[in-house]
PDB file of C-alpha atoms in Angstrom:
ATOM      1  CA  MET A 276     -25.212  17.417  19.337  1.00 48.00           C
ATOM      2  CA  THR A 277     -24.960  18.055  16.100  1.00 50.00           C
ATOM      3  CA  SER A 278     -22.002  20.220  16.253  1.00 54.00           C
ATOM      4  CA  ARG A 279     -19.821  17.391  18.019  1.00 49.00           C
ATOM      5  CA  ARG A 280     -20.843  14.741  15.026  1.00 55.00           C
ATOM      6  CA  SER A 281     -19.804  17.818  12.403  1.00 57.00           C
ATOM      7  CA  ILE A 282     -16.575  18.144  14.527  1.00 56.00           C
ATOM      8  CA  ALA A 283     -15.930  14.161  14.787  1.00 62.00           C
ATOM      9  CA  THR A 284     -17.015  13.845  11.231  1.00 67.00           C
ATOM     10  CA  SER A 285     -14.451  17.140  10.435  1.00 77.00           C
ATOM     11  CA  SER A 286     -11.902  15.225  12.134  1.00 88.00           C
ATOM     12  CA  LEU A 287     -12.100  12.109  10.649  1.00 88.00           C
ATOM     13  CA  GLU A 288     -11.889  13.560   7.003  1.00 90.00           C
ATOM     14  CA  THR A 289      -9.290  15.601   8.143  1.00 91.00           C
ATOM     15  CA  ARG A 290      -7.523  12.222   9.002  1.00 93.00           C
ATOM     16  CA  LEU A 291      -8.414  10.263   6.206  1.00 94.00           C
ATOM     17  CA  ALA A 292      -7.079  13.453   3.690  1.00 93.00           C
ATOM     18  CA  ARG A 293      -3.938  13.142   5.852  1.00 94.00           C
ATOM     19  CA  TYR A 294      -3.199   9.456   5.379  1.00 96.00           C
ATOM     20  CA  ARG A 295      -3.953   9.696   1.803  1.00 96.00           C
ATOM     21  CA  SER A 296      -1.741  12.982   1.212  1.00 95.00           C
ATOM     22  CA  GLN A 297       0.828  11.052   2.797  1.00 96.00           C
ATOM     23  CA  ALA A 298       0.547   7.743   0.957  1.00 97.00           C
ATOM     24  CA  LEU A 299       1.039   9.256  -2.013  1.00 96.00           C
ATOM     25  CA  ARG A 300       3.916  11.656  -1.261  1.00 97.00           C
ATOM     26  CA  LEU A 301       5.727   8.789   0.162  1.00 97.00           C
ATOM     27  CA  LEU A 302       5.035   6.734  -2.859  1.00 97.00           C
ATOM     28  CA  ASP A 303       6.182   9.222  -5.225  1.00 96.00           C
ATOM     29  CA  SER A 304       9.365   9.710  -3.377  1.00 97.00           C
ATOM     30  CA  ALA A 305      10.242   6.131  -3.729  1.00 96.00           C
ATOM     31  CA  GLN A 306       9.850   6.317  -7.173  1.00 94.00           C
ATOM     32  CA  THR A 307      12.341   9.305  -7.382  1.00 95.00           C
ATOM     33  CA  ALA A 308      14.598   7.464  -5.253  1.00 94.00           C
ATOM     34  CA  MET A 309      14.150   4.138  -7.121  1.00 91.00           C
ATOM     35  CA  THR A 310      15.211   6.032 -10.424  1.00 89.00           C
ATOM     36  CA  ARG A 311      18.035   7.577  -8.383  1.00 92.00           C
ATOM     37  CA  GLY A 312      19.481   4.408  -7.492  1.00 87.00           C
ATOM     38  CA  GLN A 313      19.105   5.030  -3.892  1.00 90.00           C
ATOM     39  CA  TRP A 314      17.476   1.775  -3.040  1.00 86.00           C
ATOM     40  CA  ASN A 315      17.432   1.014   0.579  1.00 88.00           C
ATOM     41  CA  GLN A 316      15.633   4.888   0.473  1.00 93.00           C
ATOM     42  CA  SER A 317      13.263   3.999  -1.777  1.00 93.00           C
ATOM     43  CA  GLU A 318      12.398   0.783   0.149  1.00 92.00           C
ATOM     44  CA  GLU A 319      12.124   2.925   3.633  1.00 94.00           C
ATOM     45  CA  LEU A 320       9.640   5.284   1.554  1.00 96.00           C
ATOM     46  CA  LEU A 321       7.439   2.616   0.076  1.00 96.00           C
ATOM     47  CA  TRP A 322       7.243   1.003   3.844  1.00 95.00           C
ATOM     48  CA  GLY A 323       6.142   4.552   4.855  1.00 96.00           C
ATOM     49  CA  SER A 324       3.658   4.791   2.155  1.00 98.00           C
ATOM     50  CA  LEU A 325       2.218   1.302   2.230  1.00 97.00           C
ATOM     51  CA  VAL A 326       1.330   1.874   6.168  1.00 97.00           C
ATOM     52  CA  ALA A 327      -0.090   5.218   5.519  1.00 97.00           C
ATOM     53  CA  ALA A 328      -2.604   4.033   2.951  1.00 97.00           C
ATOM     54  CA  ALA A 329      -3.359   0.645   5.188  1.00 97.00           C
ATOM     55  CA  ARG A 330      -3.990   3.146   8.049  1.00 97.00           C
ATOM     56  CA  GLY A 331      -6.391   5.249   6.081  1.00 96.00           C
ATOM     57  CA  VAL A 332      -8.077   2.201   4.968  1.00 97.00           C
ATOM     58  CA  ALA A 333      -8.401   0.917   8.398  1.00 96.00           C
ATOM     59  CA  LEU A 334      -9.536   3.857   9.908  1.00 95.00           C
ATOM     60  CA  TRP A 335     -12.409   4.044   7.758  1.00 94.00           C
ATOM     61  CA  HIS A 336     -13.494   0.910   8.458  1.00 94.00           C
ATOM     62  CA  GLY A 337     -13.185   1.188  11.863  1.00 93.00           C
ATOM     63  CA  GLU A 338     -10.278  -1.292  12.378  1.00 93.00           C
ATOM     64  CA  PRO A 339      -7.681  -1.153  14.880  1.00 89.00           C
ATOM     65  CA  SER A 340      -4.489   0.141  13.029  1.00 88.00           C
ATOM     66  CA  ASP A 341      -1.976   0.406  16.451  1.00 87.00           C
ATOM     67  CA  SER A 342       0.724  -2.272  15.609  1.00 91.00           C
ATOM     68  CA  ASP A 343       2.351  -3.457  12.282  1.00 90.00           C
ATOM     69  CA  ASP A 344       0.895  -7.094  12.682  1.00 94.00           C
ATOM     70  CA  VAL A 345      -2.521  -5.927  12.805  1.00 95.00           C
ATOM     71  CA  LEU A 346      -2.259  -3.800  10.013  1.00 95.00           C
ATOM     72  CA  ARG A 347      -0.964  -6.787   7.889  1.00 96.00           C
ATOM     73  CA  ASP A 348      -3.997  -9.104   8.881  1.00 96.00           C
ATOM     74  CA  PHE A 349      -6.951  -6.470   8.178  1.00 97.00           C
ATOM     75  CA  VAL A 350      -4.783  -5.660   4.520  1.00 97.00           C
ATOM     76  CA  ARG A 351      -4.873  -9.032   3.955  1.00 97.00           C
ATOM     77  CA  ARG A 352      -8.246  -9.765   5.066  1.00 97.00           C
ATOM     78  CA  LEU A 353      -9.845  -6.730   2.772  1.00 97.00           C
ATOM     79  CA  GLY A 354      -7.709  -8.441   0.101  1.00 97.00           C
ATOM     80  CA  GLU A 355      -9.397 -11.566   0.409  1.00 97.00           C
ATOM     81  CA  GLN A 356     -12.808 -10.114   0.876  1.00 96.00           C
ATOM     82  CA  GLU A 357     -12.323  -8.113  -2.444  1.00 95.00           C
ATOM     83  CA  ARG A 358     -10.384 -10.719  -4.274  1.00 96.00           C
ATOM     84  CA  ASP A 359      -7.794  -8.578  -5.054  1.00 97.00           C
ATOM     85  CA  ARG A 360      -4.376  -9.650  -4.642  1.00 96.00           C
ATOM     86  CA  TYR A 361      -2.372  -6.573  -4.768  1.00 97.00           C
ATOM     87  CA  ILE A 362      -4.200  -5.718  -1.879  1.00 97.00           C
ATOM     88  CA  ARG A 363      -3.680  -9.225  -0.026  1.00 97.00           C
ATOM     89  CA  ASP A 364      -0.366  -9.181  -0.695  1.00 96.00           C
ATOM     90  CA  ALA A 365       0.854  -5.909  -0.235  1.00 96.00           C
ATOM     91  CA  PHE A 366       2.919  -6.703   2.899  1.00 95.00           C
ATOM     92  CA  ASP A 367       4.485  -9.694   0.714  1.00 94.00           C
ATOM     93  CA  TYR A 368       5.153  -7.839  -2.353  1.00 92.00           C
ATOM     94  CA  LEU A 369       7.466  -5.001  -0.143  1.00 92.00           C
ATOM     95  CA  SER A 370       9.133  -7.836   1.406  1.00 90.00           C
ATOM     96  CA  ALA A 371       9.778  -9.041  -1.903  1.00 88.00           C
ATOM     97  CA  LEU A 372      11.145  -5.595  -3.023  1.00 87.00           C
ATOM     98  CA  ALA A 373      13.975  -5.986   0.030  1.00 86.00           C
ATOM     99  CA  ASP A 374      14.854  -9.135  -1.184  1.00 85.00           C
ATOM    100  CA  ALA A 375      15.242  -8.128  -4.613  1.00 83.00           C
ATOM    101  CA  THR A 376      17.518  -5.201  -3.148  1.00 84.00           C
ATOM    102  CA  GLU A 377      19.529  -7.401  -1.324  1.00 83.00           C
ATOM    103  CA  ARG A 378      19.641  -9.600  -4.685  1.00 81.00           C
ATOM    104  CA  VAL A 379      21.007  -6.506  -6.693  1.00 79.00           C
ATOM    105  CA  ARG A 380      23.469  -5.374  -4.159  1.00 77.00           C
ATOM    106  CA  GLU A 381      25.109  -8.499  -4.023  1.00 82.00           C
ATOM    107  CA  ARG A 382      25.308  -8.808  -7.753  1.00 79.00           C
ATOM    108  CA  ARG A 383      23.245 -11.911  -7.880  1.00 71.00           C
ATOM    109  CA  SER A 384      20.193 -10.009  -9.975  1.00 67.00           C
ATOM    110  CA  ARG A 385      19.385  -7.638 -12.724  1.00 75.00           C
ATOM    111  CA  VAL A 386      18.203  -3.763 -11.583  1.00 77.00           C
ATOM    112  CA  ASP A 387      15.266  -4.399 -13.322  1.00 77.00           C
ATOM    113  CA  TYR A 388      13.756  -6.752 -10.935  1.00 79.00           C
ATOM    114  CA  LEU A 389      13.620  -4.152  -8.386  1.00 81.00           C
ATOM    115  CA  PHE A 390      11.228  -1.980 -10.885  1.00 84.00           C
ATOM    116  CA  LEU A 391       9.344  -5.090 -11.076  1.00 85.00           C
ATOM    117  CA  ALA A 392       9.074  -5.871  -7.506  1.00 86.00           C
ATOM    118  CA  MET A 393       8.453  -2.100  -6.780  1.00 90.00           C
ATOM    119  CA  ASP A 394       5.437  -1.641  -9.280  1.00 93.00           C
ATOM    120  CA  ASP A 395       3.550  -4.422  -7.483  1.00 93.00           C
ATOM    121  CA  VAL A 396       3.946  -2.451  -4.098  1.00 94.00           C
ATOM    122  CA  THR A 397       2.795   0.628  -6.078  1.00 96.00           C
ATOM    123  CA  GLU A 398      -0.242  -0.823  -7.167  1.00 96.00           C
ATOM    124  CA  ALA A 399      -0.952  -2.005  -3.947  1.00 97.00           C
ATOM    125  CA  VAL A 400      -0.752   1.315  -2.359  1.00 97.00           C
ATOM    126  CA  GLU A 401      -2.781   2.565  -5.371  1.00 97.00           C
ATOM    127  CA  ARG A 402      -5.728   0.286  -4.737  1.00 97.00           C
ATOM    128  CA  LEU A 403      -5.316   1.038  -1.139  1.00 97.00           C
ATOM    129  CA  VAL A 404      -5.521   5.060  -1.453  1.00 97.00           C
ATOM    130  CA  ALA A 405      -8.587   4.454  -4.045  1.00 95.00           C
ATOM    131  CA  ARG A 406     -10.383   2.888  -0.951  1.00 95.00           C
ATOM    132  CA  ILE A 407     -10.268   6.147   1.293  1.00 94.00           C
ATOM    133  CA  PRO A 408     -12.881   8.220   0.696  1.00 89.00           C
ATOM    134  CA  GLY A 409     -12.470  11.554  -0.606  1.00 79.00           C
ATOM    135  CA  GLY A 410      -9.914  11.063  -2.703  1.00 63.00           C
ATOM    136  CA  ASP A 411     -10.003  11.772  -6.420  1.00 58.00           C
ATOM    137  CA  MET A 412      -8.965   7.918  -7.358  1.00 51.00           C
ATOM    138  CA  PRO A 413     -12.105   5.766  -8.267  1.00 48.00           C
ATOM    139  CA  ILE A 414     -12.291   2.571  -6.739  1.00 45.00           C
ATOM    140  CA  PRO A 415     -10.714   0.041  -9.364  1.00 43.00           C
ATOM    141  CA  PRO A 416     -13.579  -2.689 -10.362  1.00 43.00           C
ATOM    142  CA  VAL A 417     -12.667  -6.288  -9.880  1.00 41.00           C
ATOM    143  CA  ASN A 418     -13.587  -7.758 -13.042  1.00 42.00           C
ATOM    144  CA  PRO A 419     -13.279 -11.890 -13.607  1.00 40.00           C
ATOM    145  CA  GLY A 420     -11.408 -11.545 -16.802  1.00 42.00           C
ATOM    146  CA  ASP A 421      -8.939  -9.014 -15.151  1.00 41.00           C
ATOM    147  CA  SER A 422      -5.475 -10.407 -14.652  1.00 39.00           C
ATOM    148  CA  VAL A 423      -5.421  -8.503 -11.303  1.00 37.00           C
ATOM    149  CA  ALA A 424      -8.228 -10.226  -9.777  1.00 35.00           C
ATOM    150  CA  ASP A 425      -7.362 -13.416  -7.958  1.00 35.00           C
ATOM    151  CA  PHE A 426     -10.193 -15.447  -8.015  1.00 29.00           C
ATOM    152  CA  ALA A 427      -8.425 -18.873  -7.260  1.00 32.00           C
ATOM    153  CA  ARG A 428      -9.174 -18.882  -3.404  1.00 28.00           C
TER     154      ARG A 428
END
């Protein structure tokens, strides 16, 4: 019985580590692609990074993550529970990045707006990754005086 439990624990730890490292690796690649002006590639890499981070947190919480809608709902609920707008609005930030990319492509917006939108997605991914056990990143505290926390709800 003990060996079965340790195998299950080891398997969980391995999967969590895989989600965490994949999310961070894709995030790093997305940032590199963005600085090179490869906006579509950056957007796709950010999507993968956000999904990997969200799936890792969902796995830890024992939540299903088999569809994008279920994953979005989980992330929104988690963000609301923790009063963290970056987590709560993570997928909205990604949509805003896609919109900003389109506006830049059509020359109706400046490139610096892409980087601002990317900063929000990056913060969301990093906050989710920090909630996957076993990582080096501590969970950022929610402080009422901090502009990151959203206590309006």
